[in-house]
PDB file of C-alpha atoms in Angstrom:
ATOM      1  CA  MET A   1      63.071  34.471 108.080  1.00  0.00           C
ATOM      2  CA  VAL A   2      66.090  34.063 110.337  1.00  0.00           C
ATOM      3  CA  THR A   3      68.323  35.367 107.587  1.00  0.00           C
ATOM      4  CA  SER A   4      66.068  38.373 107.038  1.00  0.00           C
ATOM      5  CA  ARG A   5      66.036  39.115 110.769  1.00  0.00           C
ATOM      6  CA  ALA A   6      69.867  38.880 110.930  1.00  0.00           C
ATOM      7  CA  THR A   7      70.223  41.123 107.918  1.00  0.00           C
ATOM      8  CA  GLY A   8      67.880  43.625 109.544  1.00  0.00           C
ATOM      9  CA  LEU A   9      69.914  43.587 112.747  1.00  0.00           C
ATOM     10  CA  VAL A  10      73.138  44.104 110.831  1.00  0.00           C
ATOM     11  CA  THR A  11      71.599  46.953 108.871  1.00  0.00           C
ATOM     12  CA  THR A  12      70.271  48.543 112.030  1.00  0.00           C
ATOM     13  CA  GLY A  13      73.659  48.168 113.699  1.00  0.00           C
ATOM     14  CA  CYS A  14      75.463  49.749 110.758  1.00  0.00           C
ATOM     15  CA  LEU A  15      73.056  52.641 110.740  1.00  0.00           C
ATOM     16  CA  THR A  16      73.557  53.111 114.465  1.00  0.00           C
ATOM     17  CA  VAL A  17      77.338  53.082 114.091  1.00  0.00           C
ATOM     18  CA  LEU A  18      77.104  55.453 111.136  1.00  0.00           C
ATOM     19  CA  ALA A  19      74.908  57.794 113.137  1.00  0.00           C
ATOM     20  CA  VAL A  20      77.348  57.708 116.038  1.00  0.00           C
ATOM     21  CA  LEU A  21      80.261  58.427 113.704  1.00  0.00           C
ATOM     22  CA  ILE A  22      78.371  61.313 112.137  1.00  0.00           C
ATOM     23  CA  VAL A  23      77.684  62.753 115.572  1.00  0.00           C
ATOM     24  CA  VAL A  24      81.323  62.289 116.672  1.00  0.00           C
ATOM     25  CA  PHE A  25      82.832  63.750 113.526  1.00  0.00           C
ATOM     26  CA  GLY A  26      80.284  66.546 113.510  1.00  0.00           C
ATOM     27  CA  THR A  27      81.147  67.378 117.108  1.00  0.00           C
ATOM     28  CA  VAL A  28      84.868  67.351 116.329  1.00  0.00           C
ATOM     29  CA  ALA A  29      84.362  69.477 113.218  1.00  0.00           C
ATOM     30  CA  SER A  30      82.239  71.941 115.176  1.00  0.00           C
ATOM     31  CA  TRP A  31      84.845  72.122 117.923  1.00  0.00           C
ATOM     32  CA  LEU A  32      87.638  72.694 115.391  1.00  0.00           C
ATOM     33  CA  TRP A  33      85.608  75.396 113.648  1.00  0.00           C
ATOM     34  CA  TYR A  34      84.884  77.086 116.970  1.00  0.00           C
ATOM     35  CA  ARG A  35      88.534  76.927 118.026  1.00  0.00           C
ATOM     36  CA  ALA A  36      89.661  78.400 114.718  1.00  0.00           C
ATOM     37  CA  TRP A  37      87.055  81.175 115.000  1.00  0.00           C
ATOM     38  CA  HIS A  38      87.833  81.831 118.660  1.00  0.00           C
ATOM     39  CA  ASP A  39      91.617  81.810 118.194  1.00  0.00           C
ATOM     40  CA  GLY A  40      91.291  84.094 115.193  1.00  0.00           C
ATOM     41  CA  LYS A  41      89.152  86.512 117.206  1.00  0.00           C
ATOM     42  CA  VAL A  42      91.613  86.475 120.107  1.00  0.00           C
ATOM     43  CA  ASN A  43      94.555  87.007 117.748  1.00  0.00           C
ATOM     44  CA  ASP A  44      92.786  89.936 116.080  1.00  0.00           C
ATOM     45  CA  GLU A  45      92.172  91.522 119.488  1.00  0.00           C
ATOM     46  CA  ARG A  46      95.755  90.986 120.593  1.00  0.00           C
ATOM     47  CA  ARG A  47      97.101  92.324 117.291  1.00  0.00           C
ATOM     48  CA  GLU A  48      94.945  95.429 117.602  1.00  0.00           C
ATOM     49  CA  ALA A  49      96.071  95.925 121.209  1.00  0.00           C
ATOM     50  CA  ALA A  50      99.710  95.675 120.106  1.00  0.00           C
ATOM     51  CA  TYR A  51      99.046  98.185 117.336  1.00  0.00           C
ATOM     52  CA  VAL A  52      97.390 100.597 119.776  1.00  0.00           C
ATOM     53  CA  SER A  53     100.395 100.180 122.082  1.00  0.00           C
ATOM     54  CA  ILE A  54     102.787 101.023 119.230  1.00  0.00           C
ATOM     55  CA  ARG A  55     100.859 104.155 118.307  1.00  0.00           C
ATOM     56  CA  GLN A  56     100.754 105.319 121.932  1.00  0.00           C
ATOM     57  CA  GLN A  57     104.448 104.607 122.352  1.00  0.00           C
ATOM     58  CA  ALA A  58     105.217 106.628 119.217  1.00  0.00           C
ATOM     59  CA  ARG A  59     103.206 109.576 120.560  1.00  0.00           C
ATOM     60  CA  ASP A  60     104.837 109.338 124.002  1.00  0.00           C
ATOM     61  CA  THR A  61     108.311 109.193 122.476  1.00  0.00           C
ATOM     62  CA  ALA A  62     107.543 112.188 120.259  1.00  0.00           C
ATOM     63  CA  ASP A  63     106.269 114.187 123.237  1.00  0.00           C
ATOM     64  CA  ASP A  64     109.320 113.294 125.344  1.00  0.00           C
ATOM     65  CA  THR A  65     111.630 114.230 122.483  1.00  0.00           C
ATOM     66  CA  ALA A  66     109.900 117.574 121.949  1.00  0.00           C
ATOM     67  CA  ARG A  67     110.335 118.373 125.655  1.00  0.00           C
ATOM     68  CA  ALA A  68     114.000 117.371 125.455  1.00  0.00           C
ATOM     69  CA  LEU A  69     114.493 119.682 122.477  1.00  0.00           C
ATOM     70  CA  GLY A  70     112.988 122.508 124.502  1.00  0.00           C
ATOM     71  CA  THR A  71     115.391 121.970 127.395  1.00  0.00           C
ATOM     72  CA  ALA A  72     118.485 121.228 125.301  1.00  0.00           C
ATOM     73  CA  GLY A  73     119.744 124.781 125.690  1.00  0.00           C
ATOM     74  CA  THR A  74     121.134 124.954 122.162  1.00  0.00           C
ATOM     75  CA  THR A  75     120.071 125.975 118.684  1.00  0.00           C
ATOM     76  CA  ASP A  76     122.793 124.002 116.913  1.00  0.00           C
ATOM     77  CA  ALA A  77     121.077 121.715 114.413  1.00  0.00           C
ATOM     78  CA  ASP A  78     123.608 118.876 114.807  1.00  0.00           C
ATOM     79  CA  ALA A  79     123.277 118.952 118.591  1.00  0.00           C
ATOM     80  CA  LEU A  80     119.487 118.889 118.303  1.00  0.00           C
ATOM     81  CA  THR A  81     119.733 115.989 115.856  1.00  0.00           C
ATOM     82  CA  GLU A  82     121.609 114.040 118.520  1.00  0.00           C
ATOM     83  CA  VAL A  83     118.896 114.878 121.057  1.00  0.00           C
ATOM     84  CA  ILE A  84     116.252 113.450 118.736  1.00  0.00           C
ATOM     85  CA  TRP A  85     118.285 110.308 118.097  1.00  0.00           C
ATOM     86  CA  ARG A  86     118.992 109.646 121.765  1.00  0.00           C
ATOM     87  CA  HIS A  87     115.272 109.717 122.541  1.00  0.00           C
ATOM     88  CA  SER A  88     113.862 108.048 119.427  1.00  0.00           C
ATOM     89  CA  GLU A  89     116.788 106.084 117.908  1.00  0.00           C
ATOM     90  CA  ALA A  90     115.411 107.012 114.492  1.00  0.00           C
ATOM     91  CA  PRO A  91     118.015 105.927 111.930  1.00  0.00           C
ATOM     92  CA  VAL A  92     117.108 108.722 109.487  1.00  0.00           C
ATOM     93  CA  ILE A  93     116.787 112.338 110.684  1.00  0.00           C
ATOM     94  CA  THR A  94     116.588 115.312 108.322  1.00  0.00           C
ATOM     95  CA  TYR A  95     116.434 119.050 108.917  1.00  0.00           C
ATOM     96  CA  ASP A  96     114.692 121.807 106.977  1.00  0.00           C
ATOM     97  CA  ALA A  97     116.398 125.060 107.952  1.00  0.00           C
ATOM     98  CA  SER A  98     113.776 127.214 106.224  1.00  0.00           C
ATOM     99  CA  ARG A  99     111.065 125.840 108.508  1.00  0.00           C
ATOM    100  CA  GLN A 100     113.295 125.018 111.482  1.00  0.00           C
ATOM    101  CA  ALA A 101     111.828 121.536 111.377  1.00  0.00           C
ATOM    102  CA  PHE A 102     113.299 118.076 111.896  1.00  0.00           C
ATOM    103  CA  THR A 103     111.833 114.877 110.493  1.00  0.00           C
ATOM    104  CA  ALA A 104     112.606 111.517 112.071  1.00  0.00           C
ATOM    105  CA  THR A 105     111.645 108.259 110.373  1.00  0.00           C
ATOM    106  CA  ALA A 106     111.678 104.965 112.251  1.00  0.00           C
ATOM    107  CA  THR A 107     110.052 101.562 112.478  1.00  0.00           C
ATOM    108  CA  SER A 108     108.368 100.440 115.700  1.00  0.00           C
ATOM    109  CA  HIS A 109     107.704  96.854 116.760  1.00  0.00           C
ATOM    110  CA  ALA A 110     105.514  95.172 119.358  1.00  0.00           C
ATOM    111  CA  GLU A 111     105.203  91.469 120.149  1.00  0.00           C
ATOM    112  CA  TYR A 112     102.001  89.735 121.167  1.00  0.00           C
ATOM    113  CA  PRO A 113     101.235  86.076 122.040  1.00  0.00           C
ATOM    114  CA  ARG A 114      99.499  84.378 119.130  1.00  0.00           C
ATOM    115  CA  LYS A 115      97.070  81.532 119.800  1.00  0.00           C
ATOM    116  CA  ALA A 116      97.101  78.558 117.458  1.00  0.00           C
ATOM    117  CA  LEU A 117      95.326  75.217 117.489  1.00  0.00           C
ATOM    118  CA  LEU A 118      98.444  73.356 116.405  1.00  0.00           C
ATOM    119  CA  HIS A 119     101.757  73.631 118.262  1.00  0.00           C
ATOM    120  CA  GLY A 120     100.238  75.930 120.864  1.00  0.00           C
ATOM    121  CA  GLY A 121     100.971  79.181 119.023  1.00  0.00           C
ATOM    122  CA  GLY A 122     103.808  81.539 119.939  1.00  0.00           C
ATOM    123  CA  PRO A 123     104.975  85.141 119.718  1.00  0.00           C
ATOM    124  CA  ASP A 124     104.031  87.251 116.721  1.00  0.00           C
ATOM    125  CA  MET A 125     104.964  90.835 115.871  1.00  0.00           C
ATOM    126  CA  VAL A 126     103.280  94.000 114.695  1.00  0.00           C
ATOM    127  CA  THR A 127     105.451  96.456 112.756  1.00  0.00           C
ATOM    128  CA  ARG A 128     104.544 100.009 111.828  1.00  0.00           C
ATOM    129  CA  CYS A 129     106.382 102.908 110.181  1.00  0.00           C
ATOM    130  CA  PHE A 130     106.172 106.355 111.766  1.00  0.00           C
ATOM    131  CA  VAL A 131     107.395 109.730 110.593  1.00  0.00           C
ATOM    132  CA  VAL A 132     107.616 112.404 113.285  1.00  0.00           C
ATOM    133  CA  ALA A 133     107.968 116.103 112.488  1.00  0.00           C
ATOM    134  CA  TYR A 134     109.471 118.360 115.175  1.00  0.00           C
ATOM    135  CA  THR A 135     108.865 122.068 114.661  1.00  0.00           C
ATOM    136  CA  ARG A 136     109.566 125.198 116.646  1.00  0.00           C
ATOM    137  CA  HIS A 137     108.013 128.521 115.731  1.00  0.00           C
ATOM    138  CA  PRO A 138     109.604 131.748 117.042  1.00  0.00           C
ATOM    139  CA  GLY A 139     108.704 132.332 120.666  1.00  0.00           C
ATOM    140  CA  ARG A 140     106.981 128.973 121.019  1.00  0.00           C
ATOM    141  CA  ALA A 141     107.893 125.555 122.347  1.00  0.00           C
ATOM    142  CA  TRP A 142     108.847 122.577 120.208  1.00  0.00           C
ATOM    143  CA  THR A 143     105.893 120.590 118.918  1.00  0.00           C
ATOM    144  CA  SER A 144     105.681 117.119 117.422  1.00  0.00           C
ATOM    145  CA  ARG A 145     103.368 115.580 114.846  1.00  0.00           C
ATOM    146  CA  VAL A 146     103.262 111.796 114.379  1.00  0.00           C
ATOM    147  CA  SER A 147     102.221 110.307 111.026  1.00  0.00           C
ATOM    148  CA  GLU A 148     101.950 106.652 110.111  1.00  0.00           C
ATOM    149  CA  ARG A 149     103.315 105.712 106.705  1.00  0.00           C
ATOM    150  CA  ALA A 150     103.501 102.635 104.509  1.00  0.00           C
ATOM    151  CA  ALA A 151     106.300 100.195 105.261  1.00  0.00           C
ATOM    152  CA  ASP A 152     108.226 101.369 102.177  1.00  0.00           C
ATOM    153  CA  ALA A 153     108.879 104.712 103.851  1.00  0.00           C
ATOM    154  CA  CYS A 154     110.879 103.036 106.612  1.00  0.00           C
ATOM    155  CA  ARG A 155     112.647 100.379 104.543  1.00  0.00           C
ATOM    156  CA  PRO A 156     115.689 102.579 103.686  1.00  0.00           C
ATOM    157  CA  GLY A 157     116.113 103.480 107.357  1.00  0.00           C
ATOM    158  CA  THR A 158     116.038  99.807 108.329  1.00  0.00           C
ATOM    159  CA  GLY A 159     118.835  99.119 105.852  1.00  0.00           C
ATOM    160  CA  ILE A 160     120.841 102.082 107.136  1.00  0.00           C
ATOM    161  CA  SER A 161     120.380 100.955 110.738  1.00  0.00           C
ATOM    162  CA  GLY A 162     121.787  97.521 109.947  1.00  0.00           C
ATOM    163  CA  ALA A 163     124.730  99.032 108.059  1.00  0.00           C
ATOM    164  CA  VAL A 164     125.477 101.410 110.938  1.00  0.00           C
ATOM    165  CA  ASN A 165     125.519  98.574 113.480  1.00  0.00           C
ATOM    166  CA  LEU A 166     127.960  96.642 111.306  1.00  0.00           C
ATOM    167  CA  ALA A 167     130.173  99.699 110.852  1.00  0.00           C
ATOM    168  CA  ARG A 168     130.132 100.421 114.582  1.00  0.00           C
ATOM    169  CA  THR A 169     131.337  96.900 115.335  1.00  0.00           C
ATOM    170  CA  ARG A 170     134.142  97.068 112.756  1.00  0.00           C
ATOM    171  CA  ILE A 171     135.311 100.499 113.887  1.00  0.00           C
ATOM    172  CA  ALA A 172     135.276  99.339 117.500  1.00  0.00           C
ATOM    173  CA  ASN A 173     137.583  96.452 116.630  1.00  0.00           C
ATOM    174  CA  LEU A 174     140.134  98.475 114.640  1.00  0.00           C
ATOM    175  CA  HIS A 175     143.662  98.900 115.934  1.00  0.00           C
ATOM    176  CA  THR A 176     144.720 102.419 116.811  1.00  0.00           C
ATOM    177  CA  GLU A 177     146.952 102.779 113.754  1.00  0.00           C
ATOM    178  CA  ASP A 178     143.988 101.914 111.519  1.00  0.00           C
ATOM    179  CA  LEU A 179     141.767 104.713 112.829  1.00  0.00           C
ATOM    180  CA  THR A 180     142.428 106.775 109.713  1.00  0.00           C
ATOM    181  CA  ARG A 181     140.237 107.539 106.743  1.00  0.00           C
ATOM    182  CA  ALA A 182     142.001 104.909 104.641  1.00  0.00           C
ATOM    183  CA  GLY A 183     141.997 102.358 107.461  1.00  0.00           C
ATOM    184  CA  VAL A 184     138.298 102.792 108.188  1.00  0.00           C
ATOM    185  CA  ARG A 185     137.443 102.700 104.476  1.00  0.00           C
ATOM    186  CA  LYS A 186     139.266  99.400 104.098  1.00  0.00           C
ATOM    187  CA  ALA A 187     137.514  97.956 107.160  1.00  0.00           C
ATOM    188  CA  LEU A 188     134.047  98.976 105.971  1.00  0.00           C
ATOM    189  CA  ASP A 189     134.555  98.231 102.269  1.00  0.00           C
ATOM    190  CA  PRO A 190     137.370  95.679 101.801  1.00  0.00           C
ATOM    191  CA  THR A 191     136.722  95.273  98.067  1.00  0.00           C
ATOM    192  CA  GLY A 192     136.478  98.986  97.368  1.00  0.00           C
ATOM    193  CA  ARG A 193     133.422  98.411  95.217  1.00  0.00           C
ATOM    194  CA  GLY A 194     130.629  98.919  97.735  1.00  0.00           C
ATOM    195  CA  ARG A 195     128.251 101.866  97.730  1.00  0.00           C
ATOM    196  CA  THR A 196     127.035 101.648 101.314  1.00  0.00           C
ATOM    197  CA  TYR A 197     129.865 103.488 103.083  1.00  0.00           C
ATOM    198  CA  ASP A 198     131.502 106.742 102.065  1.00  0.00           C
ATOM    199  CA  VAL A 199     134.129 107.585 104.691  1.00  0.00           C
ATOM    200  CA  ARG A 200     134.390 111.369 104.685  1.00  0.00           C
ATOM    201  CA  SER A 201     136.842 112.034 107.523  1.00  0.00           C
ATOM    202  CA  ALA A 202     138.703 110.550 110.469  1.00  0.00           C
ATOM    203  CA  ALA A 203     140.246 112.660 113.220  1.00  0.00           C
ATOM    204  CA  HIS A 204     141.772 112.243 116.675  1.00  0.00           C
ATOM    205  CA  GLU A 205     141.075 114.674 119.494  1.00  0.00           C
ATOM    206  CA  LYS A 206     142.781 113.956 122.803  1.00  0.00           C
ATOM    207  CA  ASP A 207     141.866 110.338 123.583  1.00  0.00           C
ATOM    208  CA  THR A 208     138.936 110.023 121.152  1.00  0.00           C
ATOM    209  CA  ALA A 209     138.739 109.174 117.471  1.00  0.00           C
ATOM    210  CA  THR A 210     135.844 110.550 115.408  1.00  0.00           C
ATOM    211  CA  VAL A 211     134.926 109.141 112.006  1.00  0.00           C
ATOM    212  CA  SER A 212     132.289 110.662 109.709  1.00  0.00           C
ATOM    213  CA  VAL A 213     130.636 108.257 107.286  1.00  0.00           C
ATOM    214  CA  LEU A 214     127.828 108.783 104.804  1.00  0.00           C
ATOM    215  CA  VAL A 215     125.753 105.601 104.995  1.00  0.00           C
ATOM    216  CA  THR A 216     123.523 104.827 102.004  1.00  0.00           C
ATOM    217  CA  ALA A 217     120.534 102.491 102.061  1.00  0.00           C
ATOM    218  CA  PRO A 218     120.689  99.335  99.886  1.00  0.00           C
ATOM    219  CA  GLU A 219     118.118 100.848  97.524  1.00  0.00           C
ATOM    220  CA  ALA A 220     120.400 103.901  97.179  1.00  0.00           C
ATOM    221  CA  THR A 221     117.372 106.130  97.727  1.00  0.00           C
ATOM    222  CA  THR A 222     118.307 107.485 101.150  1.00  0.00           C
ATOM    223  CA  ALA A 223     121.594 108.403 102.807  1.00  0.00           C
ATOM    224  CA  GLN A 224     122.386 109.547 106.324  1.00  0.00           C
ATOM    225  CA  CYS A 225     125.617 110.913 107.746  1.00  0.00           C
ATOM    226  CA  TYR A 226     126.830 109.215 110.936  1.00  0.00           C
ATOM    227  CA  ARG A 227     129.591 110.161 113.339  1.00  0.00           C
ATOM    228  CA  PHE A 228     131.333 107.241 114.989  1.00  0.00           C
ATOM    229  CA  THR A 229     133.421 107.797 118.096  1.00  0.00           C
ATOM    230  CA  ARG A 230     135.607 105.478 120.150  1.00  0.00           C
ATOM    231  CA  PRO A 231     138.629 105.692 122.442  1.00  0.00           C
ATOM    232  CA  VAL A 232     141.903 105.926 120.581  1.00  0.00           C
ATOM    233  CA  GLN A 233     143.479 103.076 122.505  1.00  0.00           C
ATOM    234  CA  ASP A 234     142.674  99.549 121.342  1.00  0.00           C
ATOM    235  CA  VAL A 235     139.372  98.510 122.881  1.00  0.00           C
ATOM    236  CA  SER A 236     137.587  95.487 121.476  1.00  0.00           C
ATOM    237  CA  GLY A 237     133.838  95.023 121.510  1.00  0.00           C
ATOM    238  CA  PRO A 238     130.944  96.911 119.903  1.00  0.00           C
ATOM    239  CA  ASN A 239     130.187  98.886 123.061  1.00  0.00           C
ATOM    240  CA  SER A 240     133.498 100.740 122.793  1.00  0.00           C
ATOM    241  CA  ALA A 241     132.197 102.706 119.800  1.00  0.00           C
ATOM    242  CA  THR A 242     129.123 104.896 119.403  1.00  0.00           C
ATOM    243  CA  ALA A 243     127.264 106.024 116.304  1.00  0.00           C
ATOM    244  CA  VAL A 244     125.059 109.124 116.128  1.00  0.00           C
ATOM    245  CA  PRO A 245     123.367 110.588 113.031  1.00  0.00           C
ATOM    246  CA  ALA A 246     124.514 114.014 111.865  1.00  0.00           C
ATOM    247  CA  LEU A 247     123.141 116.464 109.339  1.00  0.00           C
ATOM    248  CA  SER A 248     126.337 116.594 107.315  1.00  0.00           C
ATOM    249  CA  CYS A 249     129.693 114.880 107.057  1.00  0.00           C
TER     250      CYS A 249
END
């Protein structure tokens, strides 16, 4: 009888411990599920807010650029291309003379804080591709139309942007005697086998050197002419040179 009573107590104790463990683990599992659901909901809201911010920024930039085109005081297509670039920094800008319309393609980014159960989360990024058409009809002001495209539409421009930044740094660091077409070509394509840079011209005017380069995307699907300028005297550092897209080289 004593043995039976002891066995019953042990069994009861085990069941009690098991019940407590079930409650504890169930509570922990519920809390983890709730945290995952809650963090996911918060992240979705933050991601959507970042996306909305990108779209609004794209519209604001397009509106500001259209106003700048209207006050530029010129009809020269190259000069207007520079106006668009200085406001939007779009790496690819094309011009349709028959419609008097420019098209600027660029990627926009926005960071947002991402919540995570482990490691406390961190910054995440939303990326979108926008194509903006700038048009002016006779007797009317410049207008802009913003369209969102798939990421593939902006991928060539991203490659061109990276290539332009590299070229700007190399041109900035060239010695004065190397600011020639041959010198720039050697700096940008030491092996002579690359297809990214096609140096079209290099000229000096007063104290400034101007180099025209056709920059081709890695996929070889898109190319954009860029004009690089820098002081003729030796000045090291990437900020001593500028790069602006042009319609032709």
